[in-house]
Coordinates of C-alpha atoms in Angstrom, one line a residue:
M5 CA 115.9 -57.6 -89.4
K6 CA 113.6 -59.3 -91.7
H7 CA 110.1 -57.9 -92.5
L8 CA 108.1 -58.3 -89.4
N9 CA 105.2 -60.2 -91.0
P10 CA 103.0 -62.1 -88.6
H11 CA 101.4 -64.0 -91.5
T12 CA 104.4 -65.8 -92.9
Q13 CA 103.3 -69.4 -93.6
S14 CA 105.6 -72.1 -92.1
R15 CA 105.4 -74.4 -89.2
H16 CA 104.0 -72.5 -86.2
R17 CA 103.3 -69.5 -88.4
L18 CA 100.1 -67.5 -88.0
S19 CA 98.1 -69.5 -90.5
M20 CA 94.8 -71.1 -89.4
A21 CA 95.5 -74.0 -91.9
A22 CA 98.9 -74.6 -90.3
L23 CA 97.4 -74.5 -86.8
S24 CA 94.4 -76.6 -87.6
A25 CA 94.4 -79.9 -85.7
T26 CA 98.0 -79.4 -84.7
L27 CA 99.4 -79.3 -81.2
L28 CA 102.0 -76.6 -81.0
A29 CA 104.8 -77.6 -78.7
V30 CA 106.7 -75.4 -76.2
P31 CA 110.0 -74.0 -77.5
G32 CA 113.2 -75.3 -76.0
A33 CA 114.6 -78.6 -75.0
S34 CA 113.1 -80.9 -72.3
V35 CA 114.6 -80.8 -68.8
L36 CA 114.4 -83.6 -66.3
A37 CA 112.9 -82.7 -62.9
A38 CA 116.1 -84.0 -61.2
D39 CA 118.0 -81.2 -63.0
Y40 CA 115.9 -78.3 -61.6
Q41 CA 117.8 -75.6 -59.8
E42 CA 116.6 -72.4 -58.0
A43 CA 117.7 -69.1 -56.7
P44 CA 119.7 -69.2 -53.5
Q45 CA 117.0 -67.2 -51.6
L46 CA 114.4 -69.8 -52.5
A47 CA 116.7 -72.7 -51.7
E48 CA 117.2 -71.2 -48.2
Q49 CA 113.4 -71.1 -47.8
V50 CA 113.1 -74.7 -48.9
K51 CA 115.8 -75.7 -46.4
A52 CA 113.9 -73.8 -43.6
G53 CA 110.7 -75.6 -44.5
T54 CA 108.8 -72.4 -45.5
L55 CA 108.6 -73.3 -49.2
P56 CA 108.1 -76.6 -51.1
P57 CA 110.9 -78.0 -53.1
V58 CA 111.4 -76.5 -56.6
E59 CA 110.1 -79.7 -58.4
E60 CA 106.8 -79.4 -56.5
R61 CA 106.5 -75.7 -57.3
L62 CA 107.0 -76.1 -61.0
P63 CA 104.4 -77.7 -63.3
E64 CA 105.0 -81.2 -64.6
T65 CA 106.2 -79.8 -67.9
P66 CA 107.6 -76.3 -67.4
F67 CA 108.1 -73.9 -70.2
V68 CA 111.8 -74.3 -71.3
L69 CA 113.1 -70.9 -72.4
E70 CA 116.1 -71.0 -74.6
P71 CA 118.3 -68.0 -73.7
I72 CA 119.1 -65.4 -76.3
E73 CA 122.8 -65.5 -75.4
S74 CA 123.5 -67.9 -72.6
V75 CA 122.3 -69.5 -69.4
G76 CA 122.5 -66.7 -66.8
Q77 CA 123.1 -66.4 -63.1
Y78 CA 120.9 -65.3 -60.2
G79 CA 120.9 -62.0 -58.5
G80 CA 120.5 -58.2 -59.0
V81 CA 117.7 -55.6 -59.3
W82 CA 116.2 -54.4 -62.6
R83 CA 115.7 -50.7 -62.2
S84 CA 113.4 -48.6 -64.4
A85 CA 110.9 -45.7 -64.0
L86 CA 107.3 -44.9 -64.3
K87 CA 105.8 -41.5 -65.2
G88 CA 103.0 -40.4 -62.8
T89 CA 100.4 -42.6 -61.3
Y90 CA 98.9 -44.1 -64.4
D91 CA 101.8 -45.5 -66.3
N92 CA 100.4 -49.1 -66.3
G93 CA 101.6 -49.7 -69.8
W94 CA 105.2 -50.1 -68.8
I95 CA 104.3 -52.7 -66.1
R96 CA 102.2 -54.6 -68.7
R97 CA 105.1 -54.5 -71.2
T98 CA 107.8 -55.7 -68.8
V99 CA 106.7 -57.9 -65.9
A100 CA 103.0 -58.6 -66.5
Y101 CA 102.9 -60.3 -70.0
Q102 CA 102.0 -64.0 -69.4
P103 CA 99.1 -64.7 -71.9
L104 CA 97.9 -68.2 -72.9
V105 CA 99.8 -67.7 -76.2
A106 CA 102.5 -65.1 -77.0
F107 CA 104.3 -63.5 -79.9
N108 CA 107.9 -64.7 -80.5
L109 CA 110.8 -62.3 -80.5
D110 CA 110.7 -61.2 -84.1
W111 CA 106.9 -61.1 -84.2
S112 CA 106.7 -63.8 -86.9
E113 CA 104.7 -66.3 -85.1
V114 CA 102.4 -67.1 -82.1
V115 CA 103.7 -69.7 -79.8
P116 CA 102.4 -71.4 -76.6
N117 CA 103.1 -69.7 -73.4
V118 CA 100.9 -70.3 -70.3
A119 CA 99.2 -72.8 -72.5
E120 CA 101.4 -75.8 -73.1
S121 CA 99.8 -76.3 -76.5
F122 CA 96.8 -75.2 -78.5
E123 CA 94.6 -76.2 -81.5
V124 CA 92.5 -74.2 -83.9
N125 CA 90.1 -75.7 -86.4
D126 CA 90.0 -74.9 -90.1
E127 CA 87.0 -72.6 -89.7
A128 CA 88.7 -70.5 -87.0
T129 CA 85.7 -71.0 -84.8
E130 CA 87.1 -73.4 -82.2
F131 CA 90.2 -72.7 -80.1
T132 CA 91.4 -75.3 -77.6
F133 CA 94.1 -74.6 -75.0
H134 CA 95.9 -77.3 -73.1
L135 CA 97.3 -76.1 -69.8
R136 CA 100.2 -77.4 -67.8
K137 CA 99.4 -79.9 -65.1
G138 CA 100.6 -78.6 -61.7
H139 CA 100.8 -75.0 -62.8
K140 CA 100.4 -72.7 -59.8
W141 CA 99.7 -69.0 -59.0
S142 CA 102.3 -67.0 -57.1
D143 CA 100.7 -67.9 -53.8
G144 CA 100.9 -71.7 -54.5
E145 CA 97.2 -72.2 -55.4
P146 CA 96.5 -74.3 -58.5
F147 CA 96.0 -72.5 -61.9
T148 CA 93.4 -74.4 -63.9
A149 CA 90.9 -74.0 -66.7
A150 CA 88.4 -72.7 -64.1
D151 CA 90.5 -69.5 -63.8
I152 CA 90.3 -68.8 -67.5
D153 CA 86.5 -69.5 -67.4
F154 CA 86.2 -67.1 -64.5
A155 CA 87.9 -64.3 -66.5
L156 CA 85.8 -65.0 -69.6
N157 CA 82.4 -65.8 -68.1
G158 CA 82.7 -64.3 -64.6
I159 CA 84.1 -61.0 -65.8
A160 CA 84.2 -60.3 -69.5
K161 CA 80.8 -61.7 -70.3
N162 CA 79.2 -60.8 -67.0
P163 CA 76.3 -58.3 -67.8
D164 CA 76.4 -57.0 -64.3
Y165 CA 80.1 -56.1 -64.4
K166 CA 80.4 -52.4 -65.4
G167 CA 84.1 -52.1 -65.4
E168 CA 86.8 -52.1 -68.1
R169 CA 87.4 -55.2 -70.2
A170 CA 90.2 -56.0 -72.5
P171 CA 89.4 -53.9 -75.7
N172 CA 89.0 -55.2 -79.2
F173 CA 87.7 -58.6 -78.2
D174 CA 84.3 -59.6 -79.4
W175 CA 83.3 -61.1 -76.0
D176 CA 79.6 -61.6 -77.1
N177 CA 80.9 -63.9 -79.9
M178 CA 82.7 -66.2 -77.5
T179 CA 81.5 -69.2 -75.6
G180 CA 84.0 -70.6 -73.1
E181 CA 83.9 -74.2 -71.8
V182 CA 85.9 -76.0 -69.2
I183 CA 86.7 -79.4 -70.8
D184 CA 88.7 -80.6 -67.8
E185 CA 91.1 -79.2 -65.2
T186 CA 93.8 -78.5 -67.9
T187 CA 91.7 -78.0 -71.0
Y188 CA 89.7 -75.0 -72.0
R189 CA 87.9 -74.4 -75.3
I190 CA 86.6 -71.1 -76.8
T191 CA 84.0 -71.5 -79.4
L192 CA 82.9 -68.6 -81.7
E193 CA 79.5 -68.1 -83.4
R194 CA 81.3 -66.1 -86.1
P195 CA 84.8 -67.0 -87.3
D196 CA 87.7 -64.9 -86.2
G197 CA 90.9 -65.5 -88.0
L198 CA 92.7 -62.9 -85.9
L199 CA 91.7 -64.2 -82.4
I200 CA 95.0 -66.1 -81.8
Q201 CA 97.0 -62.9 -82.6
R202 CA 94.7 -60.9 -80.3
L203 CA 95.3 -63.4 -77.5
A204 CA 99.0 -63.0 -78.0
S205 CA 98.8 -59.2 -77.8
V206 CA 99.2 -56.9 -74.8
D207 CA 95.5 -57.5 -74.0
G208 CA 95.8 -61.3 -74.0
P209 CA 96.7 -61.6 -70.3
F210 CA 93.2 -60.5 -69.5
L211 CA 92.3 -64.2 -69.4
T212 CA 95.2 -65.0 -67.1
F213 CA 95.1 -62.0 -64.8
A214 CA 92.3 -63.0 -62.4
P215 CA 92.7 -65.9 -60.1
K216 CA 89.3 -67.1 -59.2
H217 CA 90.2 -68.0 -55.6
Y218 CA 91.2 -64.3 -55.1
C219 CA 89.2 -62.2 -57.5
G220 CA 86.1 -64.3 -57.1
Q221 CA 85.6 -62.8 -53.7
L222 CA 84.5 -59.6 -55.4
V223 CA 81.9 -61.2 -57.7
P224 CA 78.4 -61.8 -56.2
S225 CA 77.9 -65.1 -58.1
V226 CA 80.9 -66.5 -56.3
N227 CA 80.7 -64.6 -53.0
P228 CA 77.3 -63.3 -51.9
D229 CA 79.1 -60.7 -49.7
A230 CA 81.0 -59.2 -52.6
D231 CA 79.5 -55.8 -52.2
K232 CA 80.2 -55.8 -48.5
L233 CA 83.8 -56.7 -49.1
A234 CA 84.1 -54.0 -51.7
A235 CA 82.8 -51.4 -49.3
E236 CA 85.2 -52.5 -46.7
R237 CA 88.0 -51.9 -49.2
G238 CA 86.7 -48.4 -50.0
F239 CA 85.0 -49.1 -53.3
D240 CA 81.5 -48.0 -54.4
S241 CA 80.6 -51.4 -55.8
W242 CA 81.9 -54.9 -56.3
S243 CA 82.2 -54.0 -60.0
Q244 CA 84.5 -51.1 -59.3
A245 CA 86.5 -53.2 -56.8
L246 CA 86.9 -56.0 -59.3
E247 CA 88.1 -53.6 -62.0
K248 CA 90.7 -51.9 -59.8
T249 CA 91.9 -55.2 -58.1
C250 CA 91.9 -57.7 -61.0
F251 CA 92.5 -55.9 -64.2
T252 CA 95.5 -53.7 -65.2
Y253 CA 95.7 -51.0 -62.6
F254 CA 98.2 -52.8 -60.3
T255 CA 96.8 -51.0 -57.2
D256 CA 96.5 -54.3 -55.3
E257 CA 99.9 -55.9 -54.6
K258 CA 98.3 -58.9 -52.9
R259 CA 96.7 -60.2 -56.1
P260 CA 98.4 -63.5 -57.1
S261 CA 99.8 -63.7 -60.6
L262 CA 101.5 -66.0 -63.1
N263 CA 104.3 -63.5 -63.7
A264 CA 108.0 -63.9 -63.2
W265 CA 108.0 -61.3 -60.5
Q266 CA 105.2 -60.8 -58.0
Q267 CA 104.2 -57.3 -57.1
T268 CA 104.9 -56.4 -53.5
T269 CA 104.2 -52.6 -53.5
A270 CA 100.9 -51.1 -54.6
Y271 CA 100.9 -48.7 -57.5
D272 CA 98.5 -46.3 -55.9
G273 CA 100.1 -42.9 -56.0
L274 CA 101.4 -43.2 -52.5
N275 CA 104.5 -45.3 -53.0
Q276 CA 107.4 -43.7 -54.9
I277 CA 109.0 -47.1 -55.7
I278 CA 106.9 -49.9 -57.1
E279 CA 108.6 -53.2 -56.3
F280 CA 108.3 -56.7 -57.7
E281 CA 110.1 -59.8 -56.3
R282 CA 110.8 -63.3 -57.7
N283 CA 107.7 -65.5 -58.0
P284 CA 108.8 -68.8 -56.4
Y285 CA 106.1 -70.6 -58.5
F286 CA 107.0 -69.2 -61.9
Y287 CA 106.5 -71.9 -64.5
K288 CA 109.6 -71.3 -66.8
V289 CA 113.1 -72.7 -66.6
D290 CA 116.2 -72.3 -68.8
T291 CA 117.8 -75.1 -70.8
A292 CA 119.9 -76.1 -67.8
G293 CA 116.9 -76.5 -65.6
N294 CA 117.3 -73.2 -63.6
Q295 CA 114.0 -71.8 -62.5
L296 CA 113.5 -68.3 -63.9
P297 CA 113.7 -65.4 -63.4
Y298 CA 117.4 -64.8 -62.8
I299 CA 117.0 -61.3 -61.5
D300 CA 115.8 -61.1 -57.8
K301 CA 113.7 -57.9 -58.0
A302 CA 112.3 -55.3 -60.4
T303 CA 111.9 -51.8 -59.1
M304 CA 110.1 -48.9 -60.9
L305 CA 110.7 -45.4 -59.5
Q306 CA 107.6 -43.1 -60.0
S307 CA 108.7 -39.8 -61.5
E308 CA 106.6 -36.8 -62.2
N309 CA 108.1 -35.8 -65.5
V310 CA 110.2 -37.1 -68.4
E311 CA 113.1 -34.8 -67.5
D312 CA 113.6 -36.5 -64.2
I313 CA 113.6 -40.0 -65.9
L314 CA 116.1 -38.7 -68.4
L315 CA 118.4 -37.6 -65.7
K316 CA 118.3 -41.0 -64.0
V317 CA 119.0 -42.6 -67.4
I318 CA 122.2 -40.6 -68.1
N319 CA 123.3 -41.2 -64.4
G320 CA 123.1 -44.9 -64.9
E321 CA 120.1 -45.5 -62.7
V322 CA 118.0 -47.2 -65.3
D323 CA 119.0 -50.7 -66.4
F324 CA 116.7 -51.6 -69.3
S325 CA 114.1 -49.3 -70.7
N326 CA 113.0 -47.0 -73.5
R327 CA 109.8 -45.7 -71.8
H328 CA 109.1 -42.0 -72.4
F329 CA 112.7 -40.8 -72.7
A330 CA 113.9 -42.6 -75.9
T331 CA 113.2 -39.8 -78.3
V332 CA 115.2 -38.4 -81.2
T333 CA 115.6 -35.1 -79.2
N334 CA 117.1 -36.9 -76.2
K335 CA 119.3 -39.3 -78.2
P336 CA 122.4 -37.1 -78.4
V337 CA 122.8 -36.6 -74.6
I338 CA 121.9 -40.3 -74.0
Y339 CA 124.4 -41.4 -76.6
D340 CA 127.2 -39.2 -75.2
S341 CA 126.6 -40.5 -71.6
Q342 CA 127.0 -44.2 -72.3
E343 CA 130.5 -44.5 -70.7
S344 CA 129.8 -42.5 -67.6
G345 CA 126.3 -44.1 -67.2
N346 CA 127.6 -47.7 -67.8
Y347 CA 125.0 -48.5 -70.4
R348 CA 124.8 -49.2 -74.1
L349 CA 122.1 -48.7 -76.8
T350 CA 120.2 -51.4 -78.7
S351 CA 117.8 -50.8 -81.5
T352 CA 114.0 -51.1 -82.1
V353 CA 112.0 -51.2 -85.3
D354 CA 109.1 -48.9 -84.6
A355 CA 105.7 -50.4 -85.5
R356 CA 104.3 -47.0 -85.3
M357 CA 104.1 -45.6 -88.8
N358 CA 103.9 -41.9 -87.8
H359 CA 105.1 -39.5 -85.2
A360 CA 101.7 -37.8 -85.2
I361 CA 98.4 -38.4 -86.8
L362 CA 96.0 -35.4 -87.0
Q363 CA 92.4 -36.4 -86.9
L364 CA 89.6 -33.9 -87.7
N365 CA 86.4 -34.9 -86.0
L366 CA 84.0 -35.9 -88.8
N367 CA 81.3 -36.5 -86.2
N368 CA 81.7 -33.0 -84.7
E369 CA 78.6 -31.9 -82.8
D370 CA 78.8 -28.4 -84.5
P371 CA 77.0 -28.8 -87.9
V372 CA 79.1 -26.2 -89.6
K373 CA 82.4 -27.8 -88.5
R374 CA 81.1 -31.3 -89.2
A375 CA 80.2 -30.3 -92.8
L376 CA 83.6 -28.6 -93.3
Y377 CA 85.6 -31.4 -91.8
N378 CA 83.8 -34.0 -94.0
E379 CA 85.0 -32.2 -97.1
R380 CA 87.9 -34.3 -98.4
D381 CA 89.4 -31.3 -100.2
F382 CA 89.6 -29.5 -96.8
R383 CA 91.6 -32.3 -95.3
V384 CA 93.8 -32.5 -98.4
A385 CA 94.4 -28.8 -98.2
L386 CA 95.6 -29.0 -94.6
S387 CA 97.9 -31.8 -95.5
L388 CA 99.4 -29.9 -98.4
A389 CA 99.9 -26.9 -96.1
T390 CA 101.9 -29.0 -93.6
D391 CA 105.6 -28.6 -94.2
R392 CA 106.9 -32.0 -93.1
E393 CA 110.5 -31.4 -94.1
E394 CA 110.5 -28.5 -91.6
I395 CA 109.1 -30.8 -88.9
V396 CA 111.8 -33.4 -89.7
D397 CA 114.6 -30.9 -89.6
V398 CA 113.5 -28.9 -86.6
I399 CA 111.9 -31.5 -84.3
F400 CA 113.7 -34.8 -85.4
A401 CA 117.2 -33.6 -86.3
G402 CA 116.7 -34.7 -89.9
Q403 CA 115.6 -38.2 -89.0
G404 CA 112.4 -39.5 -90.6
K405 CA 110.6 -38.6 -93.8
P406 CA 107.1 -37.3 -94.8
F407 CA 104.5 -40.1 -94.4
Q408 CA 100.7 -40.4 -94.2
A409 CA 98.7 -42.8 -92.0
A410 CA 99.7 -46.1 -93.8
P411 CA 101.5 -49.3 -93.0
R412 CA 105.3 -48.8 -93.0
P413 CA 107.5 -49.7 -96.0
E414 CA 108.8 -52.7 -94.0
S415 CA 105.2 -54.0 -93.7
P416 CA 103.7 -56.6 -96.1
Y417 CA 100.7 -54.3 -96.2
Y418 CA 102.6 -51.3 -97.5
H419 CA 100.3 -49.2 -99.7
E420 CA 102.3 -46.6 -101.6
E421 CA 99.5 -44.3 -102.6
L422 CA 98.1 -44.1 -99.1
A423 CA 101.6 -43.6 -97.7
T424 CA 102.8 -40.8 -100.0
Q425 CA 99.8 -38.9 -101.3
Y426 CA 99.6 -35.2 -100.3
T427 CA 102.8 -35.2 -98.4
E428 CA 104.5 -32.5 -100.5
Y429 CA 104.4 -29.0 -99.2
D430 CA 102.3 -27.0 -101.6
P431 CA 100.5 -24.0 -99.9
D432 CA 99.5 -22.7 -103.4
K433 CA 97.6 -25.8 -104.2
A434 CA 96.1 -25.8 -100.6
N435 CA 94.8 -22.3 -101.1
E436 CA 93.3 -23.3 -104.5
L437 CA 91.4 -26.2 -102.9
L438 CA 90.1 -24.0 -100.1
D439 CA 89.0 -21.3 -102.6
G440 CA 87.3 -24.1 -104.5
L441 CA 85.2 -24.9 -101.4
G442 CA 83.9 -21.4 -101.3
L443 CA 86.1 -20.3 -98.4
T444 CA 87.2 -17.1 -100.0
E445 CA 86.2 -14.6 -97.4
R446 CA 88.8 -13.6 -94.6
N447 CA 88.7 -11.5 -91.5
D448 CA 91.2 -8.7 -90.7
D449 CA 93.7 -11.3 -89.4
G450 CA 93.7 -13.1 -92.7
I451 CA 91.7 -16.1 -91.2
R452 CA 89.2 -17.6 -93.6
L453 CA 85.5 -17.5 -92.7
N454 CA 83.3 -20.6 -92.7
S455 CA 79.7 -20.9 -94.1
A456 CA 78.3 -19.2 -91.0
G457 CA 80.7 -16.3 -91.4
D458 CA 82.9 -17.2 -88.5
P459 CA 86.7 -17.6 -88.5
I460 CA 87.8 -21.1 -89.2
T461 CA 89.4 -22.1 -85.9
I462 CA 90.4 -25.7 -85.2
Q463 CA 91.0 -26.4 -81.5
L464 CA 93.7 -29.0 -80.7
Y465 CA 94.6 -30.2 -77.2
T466 CA 98.0 -31.8 -77.1
P467 CA 98.8 -34.1 -74.1
S468 CA 101.5 -32.6 -71.9
D469 CA 103.4 -35.9 -71.5
Q470 CA 104.0 -36.1 -75.2
I471 CA 106.5 -33.2 -75.7
E472 CA 107.0 -33.8 -79.5
F473 CA 103.3 -33.3 -80.1
N474 CA 103.4 -29.9 -78.6
D475 CA 106.5 -29.0 -80.6
M476 CA 105.1 -30.2 -83.9
A477 CA 101.8 -28.5 -83.3
Q478 CA 103.4 -25.2 -82.8
L479 CA 105.1 -25.4 -86.2
I480 CA 101.8 -26.5 -87.8
V481 CA 100.1 -23.5 -86.2
N482 CA 102.3 -21.2 -88.3
Q483 CA 102.1 -23.3 -91.4
W484 CA 98.4 -23.4 -91.5
A485 CA 98.1 -19.7 -90.8
E486 CA 99.7 -19.2 -94.2
I487 CA 96.6 -20.6 -95.8
G488 CA 94.1 -18.8 -93.5
I489 CA 93.3 -21.6 -91.1
Q490 CA 93.7 -20.9 -87.4
L491 CA 94.9 -23.8 -85.3
D492 CA 94.2 -23.1 -81.6
Q493 CA 96.7 -25.5 -79.9
R494 CA 96.9 -25.9 -76.1
N495 CA 99.0 -28.2 -74.1
V496 CA 97.0 -30.0 -71.3
E497 CA 97.0 -33.1 -69.2
R498 CA 96.4 -36.4 -71.1
S499 CA 93.3 -37.1 -69.0
F500 CA 91.7 -33.9 -70.2
V501 CA 92.5 -34.8 -73.8
Y502 CA 90.8 -38.1 -73.5
E503 CA 87.9 -36.7 -71.6
R504 CA 87.2 -34.4 -74.5
L505 CA 87.8 -37.2 -77.1
H506 CA 85.5 -39.8 -75.5
G507 CA 82.8 -37.1 -75.0
N508 CA 83.1 -36.3 -78.7
Q509 CA 83.9 -32.7 -77.8
H510 CA 87.1 -32.4 -79.8
D511 CA 87.8 -30.6 -83.1
M512 CA 90.9 -32.5 -83.8
H513 CA 93.0 -35.2 -82.0
I514 CA 96.7 -36.0 -82.2
W515 CA 98.4 -39.3 -81.4
W516 CA 101.1 -41.7 -82.6
G517 CA 100.5 -43.7 -85.7
D518 CA 100.0 -47.2 -84.3
G519 CA 99.3 -50.1 -86.7
G520 CA 102.3 -49.8 -89.0
L521 CA 103.7 -53.4 -89.0
G522 CA 102.3 -56.7 -87.8
D523 CA 99.7 -54.9 -85.8
A524 CA 98.0 -53.3 -88.9
L525 CA 95.2 -55.9 -89.0
L526 CA 94.8 -55.9 -85.2
D527 CA 94.9 -52.1 -84.8
A528 CA 93.3 -50.5 -87.9
R529 CA 92.2 -47.4 -86.0
Y530 CA 93.5 -44.9 -88.7
Y531 CA 92.4 -47.0 -91.7
F532 CA 88.7 -47.0 -91.0
P533 CA 86.5 -46.1 -88.0
F534 CA 87.7 -49.1 -85.9
N535 CA 87.6 -48.4 -82.2
R536 CA 87.5 -45.7 -79.6
E537 CA 91.0 -44.5 -80.7
S538 CA 89.5 -43.7 -84.2
A539 CA 89.1 -40.1 -83.2
F540 CA 88.2 -38.9 -86.7
A541 CA 84.9 -40.8 -86.5
L542 CA 84.3 -42.0 -82.9
Q543 CA 80.5 -42.3 -83.4
W544 CA 81.0 -44.4 -86.5
A545 CA 83.4 -46.6 -84.7
Q546 CA 80.9 -47.1 -81.9
W547 CA 78.3 -48.1 -84.5
F548 CA 80.8 -50.6 -86.0
N549 CA 81.3 -52.3 -82.7
N550 CA 77.7 -52.1 -81.5
P551 CA 75.0 -50.6 -83.8
D552 CA 72.7 -50.3 -80.8
S553 CA 75.1 -48.5 -78.5
E554 CA 74.3 -45.1 -77.1
G555 CA 76.3 -42.4 -78.9
G556 CA 76.8 -44.5 -82.1
N557 CA 76.0 -43.0 -85.5
E558 CA 75.5 -44.7 -88.8
P559 CA 78.7 -44.2 -90.9
S560 CA 79.1 -43.0 -94.5
E561 CA 78.8 -45.6 -97.2
P562 CA 82.6 -45.8 -97.8
A563 CA 83.2 -46.4 -94.1
K564 CA 80.4 -49.0 -94.0
K565 CA 82.0 -50.8 -96.9
Q566 CA 85.4 -50.9 -95.0
M567 CA 83.6 -52.3 -92.0
E568 CA 82.0 -55.1 -94.1
L569 CA 85.4 -55.9 -95.6
Y570 CA 87.0 -56.1 -92.1
R571 CA 84.3 -58.5 -91.0
D572 CA 85.1 -60.7 -94.1
L573 CA 88.8 -60.5 -93.2
K574 CA 88.1 -61.7 -89.6
A575 CA 86.0 -64.5 -91.0
S576 CA 88.9 -65.8 -93.0
G577 CA 91.7 -68.1 -91.6
D578 CA 93.8 -67.7 -94.8
P579 CA 96.6 -65.1 -94.4
A580 CA 96.7 -64.5 -98.2
Q581 CA 93.0 -63.8 -98.3
Q582 CA 93.2 -61.5 -95.3
A583 CA 96.0 -59.5 -97.0
E584 CA 93.9 -59.1 -100.1
I585 CA 90.9 -57.9 -98.2
F586 CA 93.0 -55.5 -96.2
K587 CA 94.4 -54.0 -99.4
Q588 CA 90.8 -53.2 -100.4
I589 CA 90.3 -51.5 -97.0
L590 CA 93.4 -49.4 -97.6
D591 CA 92.3 -48.6 -101.2
I592 CA 89.2 -47.0 -99.7
S593 CA 91.3 -45.2 -97.0
A594 CA 93.4 -43.7 -99.9
E595 CA 90.2 -42.6 -101.7
Q596 CA 88.7 -41.0 -98.6
F597 CA 91.8 -39.6 -96.9
W598 CA 90.3 -39.8 -93.5
V599 CA 93.3 -38.5 -91.5
I600 CA 96.5 -36.5 -91.9
G601 CA 99.9 -38.1 -91.2
T602 CA 103.1 -36.2 -90.6
V603 CA 106.5 -38.1 -90.3
L604 CA 107.6 -41.7 -90.5
P605 CA 109.7 -42.5 -87.3
A606 CA 113.3 -43.5 -87.7
E607 CA 114.9 -46.5 -85.9
G608 CA 114.4 -46.4 -82.1
Y609 CA 116.7 -47.4 -79.3
V610 CA 116.7 -48.9 -75.8
V611 CA 119.1 -48.1 -72.9
V612 CA 120.7 -51.2 -71.5
N613 CA 123.0 -51.7 -68.6
K614 CA 126.4 -52.9 -69.9
D615 CA 126.4 -55.8 -67.5
L616 CA 122.9 -57.0 -68.5
G617 CA 122.8 -60.3 -70.5
N618 CA 120.3 -61.9 -72.8
V619 CA 119.2 -58.6 -74.3
P620 CA 118.1 -58.8 -78.0
A621 CA 120.2 -56.7 -80.4
S622 CA 117.0 -55.5 -82.0
Q623 CA 113.3 -55.9 -81.4
P624 CA 110.0 -54.6 -82.8
Y625 CA 108.5 -51.7 -80.9
A626 CA 104.8 -51.7 -80.6
W627 CA 101.9 -51.6 -78.2
L628 CA 100.1 -54.7 -79.3
Y629 CA 103.5 -56.5 -79.5
P630 CA 104.4 -55.2 -76.0
Q631 CA 108.1 -54.7 -76.3
P632 CA 110.1 -55.9 -74.5
A633 CA 108.0 -58.6 -73.0
P634 CA 107.9 -61.1 -75.9
M635 CA 111.7 -61.6 -75.6
G636 CA 111.1 -63.3 -72.2
T637 CA 112.3 -60.7 -69.7
A638 CA 112.7 -63.5 -67.1
Q639 CA 115.9 -64.4 -68.9
L640 CA 117.6 -61.1 -68.2
Y641 CA 120.6 -61.4 -65.9
Y642 CA 123.6 -59.5 -64.6
K643 CA 127.0 -60.8 -65.8
N644 CA 128.8 -59.2 -62.9

């Protein structure tokens, strides 16, 4: 696979200059309405008079999806699994990715999707989207520019709405305007050369998630009885009802959608199987005029643990997935069970640049800990005391290599110094640095004492659904003990981990190294205090996103410089200039050494039913690029 660079300049590439004043056409060949075909079940409903003919259900110009392998056939059920009651990410990455614009398969460009075409001006301040005439929601109601405006102004920019919004969008910078029924324009006060990429990310469907005719019932400006309706549905307020009903929780199976499969079972903790069935109004067809999707239904079995999902995988009960179970540890048993389970493995290039990033809390409420954690030499010492080769051999069966929090070698933003510094195992040098900080006194257990005379104990809570974090942390406990630092590691529920994090009550946080490929510019959480996932300086990140926010705290000068540079980066529509500015941000990251990386992930894999067609041989794996959705999952089909 070629370098996954979302800034390659060519036609349709992510360059504001290339997009300026250019209508981007839908991929695929044109298909005449007379050629449209549909699934047998839908044809029966048309014959019975309970459903309009297919040409009336499709927009005037459907999206023509060119199959990866071949035109498919109708039928079958796509089986996968969810872990617990809050595994919304898998739903969003498989059956709920229909943004206005989308990433293409290899993550090299942004292409039209729900929008038939779009335009961006040279200054990256005006974004115009042209919708498809006749496009409909899954209940047959028209989808128009008014629905986008409702999501932007009725929800995201509504000061009375207290619920969750799509993160990392500067909603206050946006002004939305309905030009006509099929044209919508977003105007920015400040330029944002990354907005189109953000709209193509996993968070992009926020603007196409909320049908006004359905979700508007829960907004007082649309329905004066919104609070009453919310109370009748068991919510405390209209705002809470709107968030749970019309965002990404999937608890309301009645909400109309633009997705290939319409949800029919609520994901509410009560139903063990979450079901989705073909959307008769889905707007995409293949090159032969067959309305997609090919597969009749998608079912997701709710499991309580990864071991249960793994058992279903090797028994052949999962058709296309890599969610939770596709680890290095599990690969041998999954590989050996391919024949009996009737599946094969395809590959992924992991956009994550690290198996685990360790983030000391530089904004710690304890002044003694805060002062210590802000000492660069202390962080460097901990890094030098981490035996990454042992982690690779013991946890990852020799796959992977030592790596810091930096863009991957495959990335156009690769920064060698940031990636490789302090990755060697050198406890002698680590002890020397700690002694140089004046941490020479130890207690009877050999633990160094801090400036207050207390043992240096760093508390780390690892989320129980991430088994490898627990395994790695246990090795690091012993490694750091060799230099007199006590790591108090405890395995707990993920909800508790994030409760502590967002309350700024953590000593150290551990998580995957997102932002290693094309997502580096969009998700810079480890390179400077960027968002609420920047656990090393959460209060600084809050200040960056809103200087007046409660809990925010003015950053150090190096961090403020990075924030200024990032604002300059967003203000540019030139990919080359963006790359140069980002290098300056990474230069400062290398100087400051904010966080501690561990191991670069090796190639990943996906379990695929042997009878499943139109599956890519390889695909990027990332959160912002929500694998597998950009491949167009509606084209999956069973050959037998």
